[in-house]
Amino acid sequence: MKPTTPGSLSCRHSVSTKAMPKLKAPLFGLQAHGSLNRELTYTSRRQFHVAKTIPQHFDSRTSSQLTQRFLYRLGIALWNGLDAAGRAVYTAQATGRSLTAMNVFLREWLTTLPNLTYCIPLQEGSGLIAYDRSPSNWPSTITGCSWLPLDSGYQLSSDGLNDFVALPNATALSLDTTTLSFIFAMTGRNIGNGLPILDKRPAAGAGWMLWRTSIDSLVLTTYNAAGNSSLGTTAPAYVQDTRAVWGLSAAAGSGSWYKDGADVTGAAPAHRIPDPNATIAKFFVRTYAPPLYAAVDLEWFAIFDRALTPAEHLAIATAFTPRP
């Protein structure tokens, strides 16, 4: 298959070739536009670029452009985390075609976003304001541009007024029965002991919460009919005011935590009694009032419905670590 002539990536990003009609990524609703060929070429500011590693779209400032850049970056990190057997699948598909194995992998990734369930794409300095659905309606600043997909009744706007944001529901997550991965980049700001960082609690005894313990450990707890199950980091893995890429891969009640690609899993899962006052779905990022919730700078956040491998955690952490 002969690749198409490189085109410009606009604010409606994804990829297309002559043999592949315009496609729509089901999760993000990005209309295919531009081209992706053997060398992952694209144009920016009328200059031709070859994206052999993480692409840099120098004029990308809109939410969809930043989402496209984030997806490229995450996709290339996942490619770098594949072992030889995983890459061999795409090498076989590329044989006899004007495509590289990485090209085949990234076309599949950008087209279908396999196993990616929820995501806050990277957007620096957006300053959007979100409010929880509780009567208190406390404001929080979101560093990421949006949480996708959004539930009915939730919205985010460019002016940051009267915005709401959705989180995965309680039935979608269970550390006892679900295979899943959390991965996110975060800097803690004045995080108190035992305070939630991300909190999805639609009803007492159901939901999930990412929180910090009194011994400086980071813990994900799910609450459901089967009971409360938690997986935590070893103390003191969490260090306040320190930026890190955190990851969790869990399956069948056990799992591993990663900090910047290194395993920091706790000795054993813990259990925590649900807080009866935390029964409303909340999303708190860089929140300053009330003082019952953690204040953090959350750059991006993603959930996969499969367990990421240690190599993938390391590759993603490396891809999203700022260069000096």
CSV table of N, CA and C in Angstrom, one decimal, residues 233-234 237 247 256-266 310 314:
chain,number,residue,atom,x,y,z
A,233,THR,N,0.6,1.6,47.9
A,233,THR,CA,2.0,1.7,47.8
A,233,THR,C,2.7,1.4,49.1
A,234,THR,N,3.9,1.1,49.1
A,234,THR,CA,4.7,1.0,50.3
A,234,THR,C,5.0,2.4,50.8
A,237,ALA,N,6.2,5.9,49.9
A,237,ALA,CA,6.3,6.1,48.4
A,237,ALA,C,5.9,7.4,47.9
A,247,GLY,N,1.3,4.5,38.6
A,247,GLY,CA,0.6,3.5,37.9
A,247,GLY,C,0.2,2.3,38.8
A,256,SER,N,0.1,-4.4,41.5
A,256,SER,CA,1.3,-3.7,41.7
A,256,SER,C,1.2,-2.2,41.5
A,257,TRP,N,1.8,-1.4,42.3
A,257,TRP,CA,1.9,0.0,42.2
A,257,TRP,C,3.3,0.4,41.6
A,258,TYR,N,3.3,1.4,40.8
A,258,TYR,CA,4.5,1.9,40.2
A,258,TYR,C,4.7,3.4,40.4
A,259,LYS,N,5.9,3.8,40.7
A,259,LYS,CA,6.2,5.2,40.8
A,259,LYS,C,7.3,5.5,39.8
A,260,ASP,N,7.1,6.3,38.8
A,260,ASP,CA,8.1,6.6,37.7
A,260,ASP,C,8.7,5.3,37.2
A,261,GLY,N,7.8,4.3,37.1
A,261,GLY,CA,8.3,3.0,36.5
A,261,GLY,C,8.8,2.0,37.4
A,262,ALA,N,9.0,2.4,38.7
A,262,ALA,CA,9.6,1.4,39.7
A,262,ALA,C,8.5,0.9,40.6
A,263,ASP,N,8.5,-0.4,40.9
A,263,ASP,CA,7.5,-1.1,41.7
A,263,ASP,C,7.6,-0.6,43.2
A,264,VAL,N,6.5,0.0,43.7
A,264,VAL,CA,6.5,0.5,45.0
A,264,VAL,C,5.2,-0.1,45.8
A,265,THR,N,4.9,-1.3,45.4
A,265,THR,CA,3.7,-2.0,46.0
A,265,THR,C,3.8,-2.2,47.5
A,266,GLY,N,2.7,-2.1,48.2
A,266,GLY,CA,2.7,-2.3,49.7
A,266,GLY,C,2.8,-3.8,49.9
A,310,PRO,N,5.0,-4.3,33.6
A,310,PRO,CA,6.1,-3.4,34.2
A,310,PRO,C,6.8,-2.6,33.1
A,314,LEU,N,7.0,1.5,32.8
A,314,LEU,CA,8.3,2.2,32.7
A,314,LEU,C,8.3,3.1,31.5
